[in-house]
Amino acid sequence: MGEMEQLRKEAESLKDQITAARKAVQDSTLQEAAAGITVVGRIQMKTRKTLRGHLAKIYAMHWSTDSKLCVSASQDGKLIVWDSVTTNKVNAIPLKSSWVMTCAYAPSGNLVACGGLDNMCSIYNLKGKDGNVKVMRELAAHTGYLSCCRFISDTEIITSSGDCTCILWDIETGTQKTVFAGHQGDCMSLAVAPDFKFFISGACDFTAKLWDIREGTCRQTFGGHESDVNAIGFFPNGNAVITGSDDATCKLFDLRADQELITYQDSSIMCGVTSLAPSLSGRLILAGYDDFNVNIWDMLKAERVGVLAGHDNRVSCIGVSADGMACCTGSWDSFLKIWN
Amino acid sequence: MSNNNASSSLIIAQRAVKQLRLEASIRRIKVSQAAAELKQFCLQNASKDPLLMGVPSSDNPFRPPKSCSLF
């Protein structure tokens, strides 16, 4: 038997082993564990603020850890830092490339980052000496579009790309520290674990992968979706992962049981999930869809308990503030809305 | 040329097997325990979840407080 044939057989055997090992711990279901709990009552949120100013589709937004400021990116070629309470624009940063697809706020509040079809991640210093916001670094190495970026600190950032890889960068030197390769399709989104030791990525190979940031290895791979995984987030305690896909469903995967526990779907929902965010306790999952709505799911009962309807076009991004007080949605209609 | 393709396919296959061995070897906990702990976390933190409990207007930074004038 040739070596290729041997390897192919070994791969198949290992995949069967993984399936069997997952089944071996499947002594119950999330539905059973949650059987004694009542579904959350209808959640009704109102738009408290509308952030107006972008002149084209908004592709991404990210809250600052202070729960007041947030940054948004639009294909009008601007990054805007907003005070969500006053609706004032704190900074309006013109971008070299208007084809932006993602943005991020550093936990410190000192930096923001963005990137897109320019294949680069540009880092901006908001707290420069002369008060002007300038490009601090341009991180270039990806051979495909930048789909998502998230800061670990002021010195490290993780990016995901259409080139199927994710990269951990040293911002000061502008160099790649680690390349996370393994996905077989464009990486669409990433999320960093609450303890900053791991991150998860969703890709067009229909899977989500858990990566060890320091080891540089993929620990686990989660399949089940029937189309691209566009959105991904950690359950607040870091032990589970929530994904959103073009197959119109969201799924919850438990990291320690290494498997899917539940799917959030409804026969009336036939369009892709673009974005998602859990509420502070994780009991609610807010997910943005291509049909211009945000559906609110009871995470334990897998029932839809609310809808945020207010945008006139696709909801492209969503985020819940760190203190859990508000949800921000960004849309192709060029507006951001703050809800609670 | 075909030699290069063959050897790179081999390397890719070897990497795939190595990765699968890693993923197969992880320790897994029972779904009953995992589910119970997720449920526990939700219930324990429910009262502190503003979007779940609703935000009273007096505590809502996004709503201007209704002012009371005392004459």
GROMACS .gro file of C-alpha atoms in nm:
model
  411
    1MET     CA    1   0.000   0.000   0.000
    2GLY     CA    2   0.142   0.340  -0.096
    3GLU     CA    3   0.212   0.595   0.178
    4MET     CA    4  -0.064   0.831   0.053
    5GLU     CA    5  -0.320   0.549   0.073
    6GLN     CA    6  -0.199   0.461   0.425
    7LEU     CA    7  -0.227   0.822   0.536
    8ARG     CA    8  -0.575   0.855   0.384
    9LYS     CA    9  -0.690   0.545   0.571
   10GLU     CA   10  -0.535   0.669   0.895
   11ALA     CA   11  -0.710   1.006   0.855
   12GLU     CA   12  -1.047   0.834   0.803
   13SER     CA   13  -0.987   0.612   1.105
   14LEU     CA   14  -0.898   0.912   1.324
   15LYS     CA   15  -1.213   1.098   1.212
   16ASP     CA   16  -1.419   0.792   1.310
   17GLN     CA   17  -1.237   0.785   1.646
   18ILE     CA   18  -1.328   1.149   1.710
   19THR     CA   19  -1.694   1.086   1.618
   20ALA     CA   20  -1.702   0.785   1.850
   21ALA     CA   21  -1.531   0.971   2.136
   22ARG     CA   22  -1.785   1.255   2.108
   23LYS     CA   23  -2.071   1.007   2.109
   24ALA     CA   24  -1.925   0.828   2.411
   25VAL     CA   25  -1.972   1.138   2.631
   26GLN     CA   26  -2.316   1.219   2.490
   27ASP     CA   27  -2.504   1.096   2.798
   28SER     CA   28  -2.758   1.378   2.778
   29THR     CA   29  -2.855   1.692   2.585
   30LEU     CA   30  -2.879   2.062   2.662
   31GLN     CA   31  -3.256   2.032   2.611
   32GLU     CA   32  -3.271   1.776   2.893
   33ALA     CA   33  -3.056   1.991   3.124
   34ALA     CA   34  -3.281   2.291   3.056
   35ALA     CA   35  -3.610   2.099   3.072
   36GLY     CA   36  -3.703   2.241   3.411
   37ILE     CA   37  -3.645   2.602   3.308
   38THR     CA   38  -3.910   2.826   3.155
   39VAL     CA   39  -3.839   3.011   2.835
   40VAL     CA   40  -3.736   3.373   2.882
   41GLY     CA   41  -4.030   3.612   2.851
   42ARG     CA   42  -4.060   3.823   2.536
   43ILE     CA   43  -3.762   4.059   2.508
   44GLN     CA   44  -3.854   4.400   2.376
   45MET     CA   45  -3.579   4.649   2.322
   46LYS     CA   46  -3.606   4.999   2.184
   47THR     CA   47  -3.364   5.199   1.977
   48ARG     CA   48  -3.223   5.447   2.228
   49LYS     CA   49  -2.974   5.614   1.996
   50THR     CA   50  -2.912   5.626   1.622
   51LEU     CA   51  -2.555   5.705   1.522
   52ARG     CA   52  -2.571   5.894   1.192
   53GLY     CA   53  -2.273   6.002   0.990
   54HIS     CA   54  -2.148   5.726   0.766
   55LEU     CA   55  -2.225   5.774   0.397
   56ALA     CA   56  -2.216   5.412   0.288
   57LYS     CA   57  -2.262   5.055   0.414
   58ILE     CA   58  -2.130   4.983   0.761
   59TYR     CA   59  -1.936   4.658   0.768
   60ALA     CA   60  -1.814   4.635   1.126
   61MET     CA   61  -1.837   4.780   1.474
   62HIS     CA   62  -1.666   4.709   1.805
   63TRP     CA   63  -1.731   4.841   2.156
   64SER     CA   64  -1.457   4.991   2.367
   65THR     CA   65  -1.417   4.817   2.705
   66ASP     CA   66  -1.552   5.137   2.871
   67SER     CA   67  -1.901   5.053   2.735
   68LYS     CA   68  -1.946   5.412   2.611
   69LEU     CA   69  -1.720   5.454   2.309
   70CYS     CA   70  -1.740   5.234   2.002
   71VAL     CA   71  -1.574   5.226   1.662
   72SER     CA   72  -1.742   5.157   1.328
   73ALA     CA   73  -1.605   5.099   0.978
   74SER     CA   74  -1.782   5.188   0.657
   75GLN     CA   75  -1.704   5.158   0.291
   76ASP     CA   76  -1.733   5.536   0.276
   77GLY     CA   77  -1.365   5.503   0.373
   78LYS     CA   78  -1.399   5.614   0.733
   79LEU     CA   79  -1.349   5.473   1.081
   80ILE     CA   80  -1.564   5.667   1.326
   81VAL     CA   81  -1.520   5.653   1.703
   82TRP     CA   82  -1.855   5.741   1.863
   83ASP     CA   83  -1.963   5.838   2.211
   84SER     CA   84  -2.272   5.618   2.211
   85VAL     CA   85  -2.439   5.815   2.492
   86THR     CA   86  -2.411   6.162   2.339
   87THR     CA   87  -2.396   6.031   1.976
   88ASN     CA   88  -2.097   6.264   1.922
   89LYS     CA   89  -1.823   6.162   1.685
   90VAL     CA   90  -1.504   6.155   1.889
   91ASN     CA   91  -1.281   6.076   1.590
   92ALA     CA   92  -1.349   6.047   1.216
   93ILE     CA   93  -1.046   5.870   1.067
   94PRO     CA   94  -1.006   5.875   0.688
   95LEU     CA   95  -0.874   5.543   0.555
   96LYS     CA   96  -0.623   5.486   0.274
   97SER     CA   97  -0.840   5.205   0.142
   98SER     CA   98  -1.218   5.242   0.156
   99TRP     CA   99  -1.274   4.867   0.115
  100VAL     CA  100  -1.281   4.804   0.486
  101MET     CA  101  -1.439   4.486   0.626
  102THR     CA  102  -1.347   4.488   0.993
  103CYS     CA  103  -1.251   4.712   1.283
  104ALA     CA  104  -1.145   4.663   1.644
  105TYR     CA  105  -1.094   4.865   1.962
  106ALA     CA  106  -0.797   4.776   2.183
  107PRO     CA  107  -0.892   4.682   2.542
  108SER     CA  108  -0.682   4.978   2.666
  109GLY     CA  109  -0.881   5.225   2.453
  110ASN     CA  110  -0.556   5.360   2.306
  111LEU     CA  111  -0.569   5.198   1.963
  112VAL     CA  112  -0.814   5.099   1.691
  113ALA     CA  113  -0.749   4.876   1.392
  114CYS     CA  114  -0.914   4.803   1.060
  115GLY     CA  115  -0.858   4.619   0.735
  116GLY     CA  116  -1.030   4.473   0.432
  117LEU     CA  117  -0.963   4.422   0.063
  118ASP     CA  118  -0.622   4.584   0.099
  119ASN     CA  119  -0.516   4.257   0.274
  120MET     CA  120  -0.361   4.466   0.554
  121CYS     CA  121  -0.442   4.544   0.914
  122SER     CA  122  -0.384   4.914   0.989
  123ILE     CA  123  -0.334   5.019   1.350
  124TYR     CA  124  -0.425   5.375   1.454
  125ASN     CA  125  -0.310   5.551   1.772
  126LEU     CA  126  -0.601   5.748   1.919
  127LYS     CA  127  -0.388   5.901   2.193
  128GLY     CA  128  -0.103   6.050   1.991
  129LYS     CA  129   0.088   6.344   2.143
  130ASP     CA  130  -0.035   6.614   1.906
  131GLY     CA  131  -0.393   6.495   1.919
  132ASN     CA  132  -0.401   6.379   1.557
  133VAL     CA  133  -0.499   6.020   1.488
  134LYS     CA  134  -0.230   5.862   1.270
  135VAL     CA  135  -0.153   5.520   1.125
  136MET     CA  136   0.088   5.359   1.369
  137ARG     CA  137   0.151   5.032   1.181
  138GLU     CA  138   0.042   4.861   0.865
  139LEU     CA  139   0.052   4.485   0.917
  140ALA     CA  140   0.100   4.328   0.575
  141ALA     CA  141   0.152   3.958   0.502
  142HIS     CA  142  -0.191   3.811   0.436
  143THR     CA  143  -0.248   3.716   0.073
  144GLY     CA  144  -0.623   3.760   0.101
  145TYR     CA  145  -0.873   4.009   0.242
  146LEU     CA  146  -0.879   4.090   0.612
  147SER     CA  147  -1.215   3.965   0.743
  148CYS     CA  148  -1.169   4.028   1.115
  149CYS     CA  149  -0.917   4.155   1.371
  150ARG     CA  150  -0.909   4.157   1.752
  151PHE     CA  151  -0.652   4.307   1.991
  152ILE     CA  152  -0.496   4.093   2.264
  153SER     CA  153  -0.324   4.404   2.404
  154ASP     CA  154  -0.162   4.724   2.272
  155THR     CA  155   0.126   4.510   2.143
  156GLU     CA  156  -0.051   4.210   1.992
  157ILE     CA  157  -0.340   4.164   1.751
  158ILE     CA  158  -0.494   3.860   1.580
  159THR     CA  159  -0.628   3.881   1.225
  160SER     CA  160  -0.833   3.643   1.010
  161SER     CA  161  -0.816   3.641   0.633
  162GLY     CA  162  -0.961   3.525   0.304
  163ASP     CA  163  -0.625   3.349   0.255
  164CYS     CA  164  -0.756   3.080   0.500
  165THR     CA  165  -0.514   3.169   0.778
  166CYS     CA  166  -0.517   3.371   1.100
  167ILE     CA  167  -0.208   3.557   1.219
  168LEU     CA  168  -0.087   3.677   1.560
  169TRP     CA  169   0.113   3.998   1.508
  170ASP     CA  170   0.368   4.189   1.713
  171ILE     CA  171   0.238   4.543   1.661
  172GLU     CA  172   0.561   4.718   1.767
  173THR     CA  173   0.778   4.542   1.510
  174GLY     CA  174   0.497   4.494   1.259
  175THR     CA  175   0.591   4.127   1.217
  176GLN     CA  176   0.404   3.796   1.227
  177LYS     CA  177   0.455   3.601   1.552
  178THR     CA  178   0.243   3.300   1.459
  179VAL     CA  179   0.050   3.185   1.153
  180PHE     CA  180  -0.253   2.969   1.232
  181ALA     CA  181  -0.309   2.750   0.927
  182GLY     CA  182  -0.560   2.469   0.892
  183HIS     CA  183  -0.887   2.608   0.761
  184GLN     CA  184  -0.973   2.493   0.409
  185GLY     CA  185  -1.172   2.802   0.325
  186ASP     CA  186  -1.169   3.180   0.380
  187CYS     CA  187  -1.158   3.269   0.750
  188MET     CA  188  -1.455   3.497   0.808
  189SER     CA  189  -1.444   3.589   1.177
  190LEU     CA  190  -1.261   3.539   1.501
  191ALA     CA  191  -1.317   3.588   1.873
  192VAL     CA  192  -1.069   3.588   2.162
  193ALA     CA  193  -1.142   3.389   2.480
  194PRO     CA  194  -1.211   3.583   2.801
  195ASP     CA  195  -0.878   3.454   2.944
  196PHE     CA  196  -0.687   3.557   2.627
  197LYS     CA  197  -0.526   3.209   2.600
  198PHE     CA  198  -0.735   3.087   2.306
  199PHE     CA  199  -0.921   3.222   2.008
  200ILE     CA  200  -1.181   3.073   1.776
  201SER     CA  201  -1.225   3.123   1.403
  202GLY     CA  202  -1.517   3.058   1.167
  203ALA     CA  203  -1.455   2.987   0.801
  204CYS     CA  204  -1.598   2.910   0.459
  205ASP     CA  205  -1.503   2.545   0.507
  206PHE     CA  206  -1.820   2.532   0.728
  207THR     CA  207  -1.614   2.474   1.046
  208ALA     CA  208  -1.505   2.662   1.356
  209LYS     CA  209  -1.159   2.601   1.503
  210LEU     CA  210  -1.022   2.659   1.854
  211TRP     CA  211  -0.659   2.776   1.859
  212ASP     CA  212  -0.404   2.789   2.141
  213ILE     CA  213  -0.250   3.135   2.102
  214ARG     CA  214   0.090   3.060   2.261
  215GLU     CA  215   0.133   2.705   2.125
  216GLY     CA  216   0.017   2.813   1.778
  217THR     CA  217  -0.186   2.494   1.738
  218CYS     CA  218  -0.544   2.409   1.652
  219ARG     CA  219  -0.692   2.222   1.950
  220GLN     CA  220  -1.037   2.140   1.822
  221THR     CA  221  -1.246   2.160   1.503
  222PHE     CA  222  -1.624   2.188   1.506
  223GLY     CA  223  -1.830   2.085   1.205
  224GLY     CA  224  -2.205   2.067   1.154
  225HIS     CA  225  -2.288   2.383   0.966
  226GLU     CA  226  -2.397   2.338   0.607
  227SER     CA  227  -2.249   2.661   0.481
  228ASP     CA  228  -1.998   2.937   0.557
  229VAL     CA  229  -1.952   3.030   0.923
  230ASN     CA  230  -1.973   3.410   0.914
  231ALA     CA  231  -1.996   3.495   1.281
  232ILE     CA  232  -1.846   3.356   1.596
  233GLY     CA  233  -1.836   3.442   1.966
  234PHE     CA  234  -1.748   3.297   2.304
  235PHE     CA  235  -2.010   3.217   2.564
  236PRO     CA  236  -1.920   3.454   2.856
  237ASN     CA  237  -1.746   3.189   3.072
  238GLY     CA  238  -1.522   3.084   2.784
  239ASN     CA  239  -1.640   2.720   2.790
  240ALA     CA  240  -1.860   2.733   2.481
  241VAL     CA  241  -1.860   2.883   2.135
  242ILE     CA  242  -2.153   3.023   1.937
  243THR     CA  243  -2.143   3.031   1.557
  244GLY     CA  244  -2.364   3.191   1.292
  245SER     CA  245  -2.379   3.065   0.934
  246ASP     CA  246  -2.510   3.123   0.583
  247ASP     CA  247  -2.713   2.805   0.647
  248ALA     CA  248  -2.952   3.033   0.848
  249THR     CA  249  -2.868   2.874   1.182
  250CYS     CA  250  -2.661   2.949   1.489
  251LYS     CA  251  -2.504   2.668   1.685
  252LEU     CA  252  -2.363   2.628   2.034
  253PHE     CA  253  -2.055   2.407   2.071
  254ASP     CA  254  -1.924   2.312   2.415
  255LEU     CA  255  -1.542   2.316   2.424
  256ARG     CA  256  -1.497   2.062   2.703
  257ALA     CA  257  -1.749   1.809   2.566
  258ASP     CA  258  -1.604   1.881   2.221
  259GLN     CA  259  -1.939   1.888   2.040
  260GLU     CA  260  -2.245   2.077   1.928
  261LEU     CA  261  -2.506   2.102   2.202
  262ILE     CA  262  -2.787   2.285   2.024
  263THR     CA  263  -2.894   2.463   1.704
  264TYR     CA  264  -3.086   2.791   1.692
  265GLN     CA  265  -3.312   2.770   1.389
  266ASP     CA  266  -3.663   2.837   1.273
  267SER     CA  267  -3.830   2.723   0.950
  268SER     CA  268  -3.934   3.082   0.885
  269ILE     CA  269  -3.572   3.198   0.884
  270MET     CA  270  -3.413   3.128   0.550
  271CYS     CA  271  -3.136   3.382   0.525
  272GLY     CA  272  -2.779   3.385   0.648
  273VAL     CA  273  -2.654   3.497   0.986
  274THR     CA  274  -2.408   3.785   0.952
  275SER     CA  275  -2.315   3.860   1.312
  276LEU     CA  276  -2.385   3.757   1.670
  277ALA     CA  277  -2.324   3.853   2.031
  278PRO     CA  278  -2.425   3.695   2.362
  279SER     CA  279  -2.575   3.901   2.643
  280LEU     CA  280  -2.378   3.937   2.969
  281SER     CA  281  -2.508   3.617   3.131
  282GLY     CA  282  -2.504   3.430   2.801
  283ARG     CA  283  -2.878   3.357   2.834
  284LEU     CA  284  -2.960   3.565   2.526
  285ILE     CA  285  -2.795   3.535   2.187
  286LEU     CA  286  -2.850   3.832   1.960
  287ALA     CA  287  -2.793   3.744   1.595
  288GLY     CA  288  -2.804   3.970   1.289
  289TYR     CA  289  -2.944   3.830   0.965
  290ASP     CA  290  -2.945   3.916   0.594
  291ASP     CA  291  -3.321   3.994   0.616
  292PHE     CA  292  -3.247   4.324   0.799
  293ASN     CA  293  -3.347   4.188   1.144
  294VAL     CA  294  -3.179   4.081   1.463
  295ASN     CA  295  -3.331   3.774   1.626
  296ILE     CA  296  -3.292   3.726   2.000
  297TRP     CA  297  -3.262   3.363   2.108
  298ASP     CA  298  -3.303   3.204   2.451
  299MET     CA  299  -2.967   3.023   2.457
  300LEU     CA  300  -3.087   2.737   2.683
  301LYS     CA  301  -3.429   2.673   2.525
  302ALA     CA  302  -3.336   2.751   2.162
  303GLU     CA  303  -3.650   2.959   2.116
  304ARG     CA  304  -3.673   3.298   1.953
  305VAL     CA  305  -3.776   3.546   2.223
  306GLY     CA  306  -3.746   3.878   2.047
  307VAL     CA  307  -3.670   4.070   1.730
  308LEU     CA  308  -3.491   4.400   1.677
  309ALA     CA  309  -3.645   4.547   1.365
  310GLY     CA  310  -3.535   4.891   1.267
  311HIS     CA  311  -3.276   4.878   0.996
  312ASP     CA  312  -3.357   4.928   0.629
  313ASN     CA  313  -3.090   4.695   0.506
  314ARG     CA  314  -2.875   4.398   0.613
  315VAL     CA  315  -2.751   4.402   0.973
  316SER     CA  316  -2.379   4.349   0.917
  317CYS     CA  317  -2.247   4.373   1.270
  318ILE     CA  318  -2.361   4.356   1.629
  319GLY     CA  319  -2.198   4.396   1.967
  320VAL     CA  320  -2.304   4.391   2.331
  321SER     CA  321  -2.114   4.636   2.554
  322ALA     CA  322  -1.884   4.497   2.824
  323ASP     CA  323  -2.118   4.602   3.107
  324GLY     CA  324  -2.405   4.435   2.922
  325MET     CA  325  -2.615   4.752   2.922
  326ALA     CA  326  -2.667   4.788   2.549
  327CYS     CA  327  -2.652   4.622   2.214
  328CYS     CA  328  -2.521   4.809   1.910
  329THR     CA  329  -2.618   4.710   1.555
  330GLY     CA  330  -2.454   4.834   1.236
  331SER     CA  331  -2.616   4.808   0.898
  332TRP     CA  332  -2.573   4.845   0.525
  333ASP     CA  333  -2.828   5.127   0.565
  334SER     CA  334  -2.532   5.333   0.700
  335PHE     CA  335  -2.667   5.370   1.054
  336LEU     CA  336  -2.572   5.226   1.390
  337LYS     CA  337  -2.840   5.180   1.650
  338ILE     CA  338  -2.804   5.141   2.026
  339TRP     CA  339  -3.073   4.922   2.183
  340ASN     CA  340  -3.175   4.815   2.530
  341MET     CA  341   0.708   1.868  -1.159
  342SER     CA  342   0.493   1.565  -1.078
  343ASN     CA  343   0.750   1.470  -0.812
  344ASN     CA  344   0.702   1.807  -0.638
  345ASN     CA  345   0.324   1.770  -0.644
  346ALA     CA  346   0.349   1.417  -0.507
  347SER     CA  347   0.583   1.515  -0.221
  348SER     CA  348   0.378   1.823  -0.124
  349SER     CA  349   0.058   1.616  -0.125
  350LEU     CA  350   0.237   1.371   0.103
  351ILE     CA  351   0.342   1.649   0.341
  352ILE     CA  352  -0.013   1.787   0.346
  353ALA     CA  353  -0.151   1.440   0.419
  354GLN     CA  354   0.105   1.384   0.695
  355ARG     CA  355   0.012   1.720   0.854
  356ALA     CA  356  -0.359   1.635   0.834
  357VAL     CA  357  -0.302   1.304   1.012
  358LYS     CA  358  -0.084   1.471   1.277
  359GLN     CA  359  -0.357   1.729   1.340
  360LEU     CA  360  -0.631   1.466   1.360
  361ARG     CA  361  -0.421   1.267   1.613
  362LEU     CA  362  -0.399   1.582   1.828
  363GLU     CA  363  -0.773   1.649   1.807
  364ALA     CA  364  -0.860   1.285   1.876
  365SER     CA  365  -0.646   1.279   2.192
  366ILE     CA  366  -0.818   1.559   2.388
  367ARG     CA  367  -0.998   1.485   2.712
  368ARG     CA  368  -1.377   1.524   2.689
  369ILE     CA  369  -1.626   1.578   2.971
  370LYS     CA  370  -1.979   1.440   2.970
  371VAL     CA  371  -2.246   1.647   2.796
  372SER     CA  372  -2.461   1.626   3.112
  373GLN     CA  373  -2.188   1.804   3.310
  374ALA     CA  374  -2.117   2.060   3.034
  375ALA     CA  375  -2.486   2.141   2.991
  376ALA     CA  376  -2.544   2.166   3.367
  377GLU     CA  377  -2.257   2.412   3.403
  378LEU     CA  378  -2.377   2.632   3.115
  379LYS     CA  379  -2.726   2.638   3.267
  380GLN     CA  380  -2.579   2.717   3.611
  381PHE     CA  381  -2.375   3.009   3.471
  382CYS     CA  382  -2.684   3.157   3.301
  383LEU     CA  383  -2.899   3.129   3.610
  384GLN     CA  384  -2.634   3.262   3.848
  385ASN     CA  385  -2.568   3.568   3.632
  386ALA     CA  386  -2.925   3.636   3.515
  387SER     CA  387  -2.997   3.908   3.771
  388LYS     CA  388  -2.688   4.101   3.656
  389ASP     CA  389  -2.780   4.083   3.286
  390PRO     CA  390  -2.936   4.421   3.191
  391LEU     CA  391  -3.061   4.311   2.849
  392LEU     CA  392  -3.231   4.007   3.005
  393MET     CA  393  -3.381   4.184   3.307
  394GLY     CA  394  -3.461   4.512   3.138
  395VAL     CA  395  -3.296   4.842   3.229
  396PRO     CA  396  -3.498   5.080   3.449
  397SER     CA  397  -3.499   5.425   3.285
  398SER     CA  398  -3.338   5.581   3.592
  399ASP     CA  399  -3.032   5.355   3.546
  400ASN     CA  400  -3.021   5.371   3.168
  401PRO     CA  401  -2.729   5.584   3.048
  402PHE     CA  402  -2.888   5.591   2.701
  403ARG     CA  403  -3.211   5.747   2.824
  404PRO     CA  404  -3.215   6.101   2.953
  405PRO     CA  405  -3.350   6.098   3.312
  406LYS     CA  406  -3.692   6.256   3.347
  407SER     CA  407  -3.631   6.569   3.542
  408CYS     CA  408  -3.846   6.661   3.839
  409SER     CA  409  -3.883   7.027   3.906
  410LEU     CA  410  -3.954   7.129   4.260
  411PHE     CA  411  -4.102   7.472   4.298
   0.00000   0.00000   0.00000
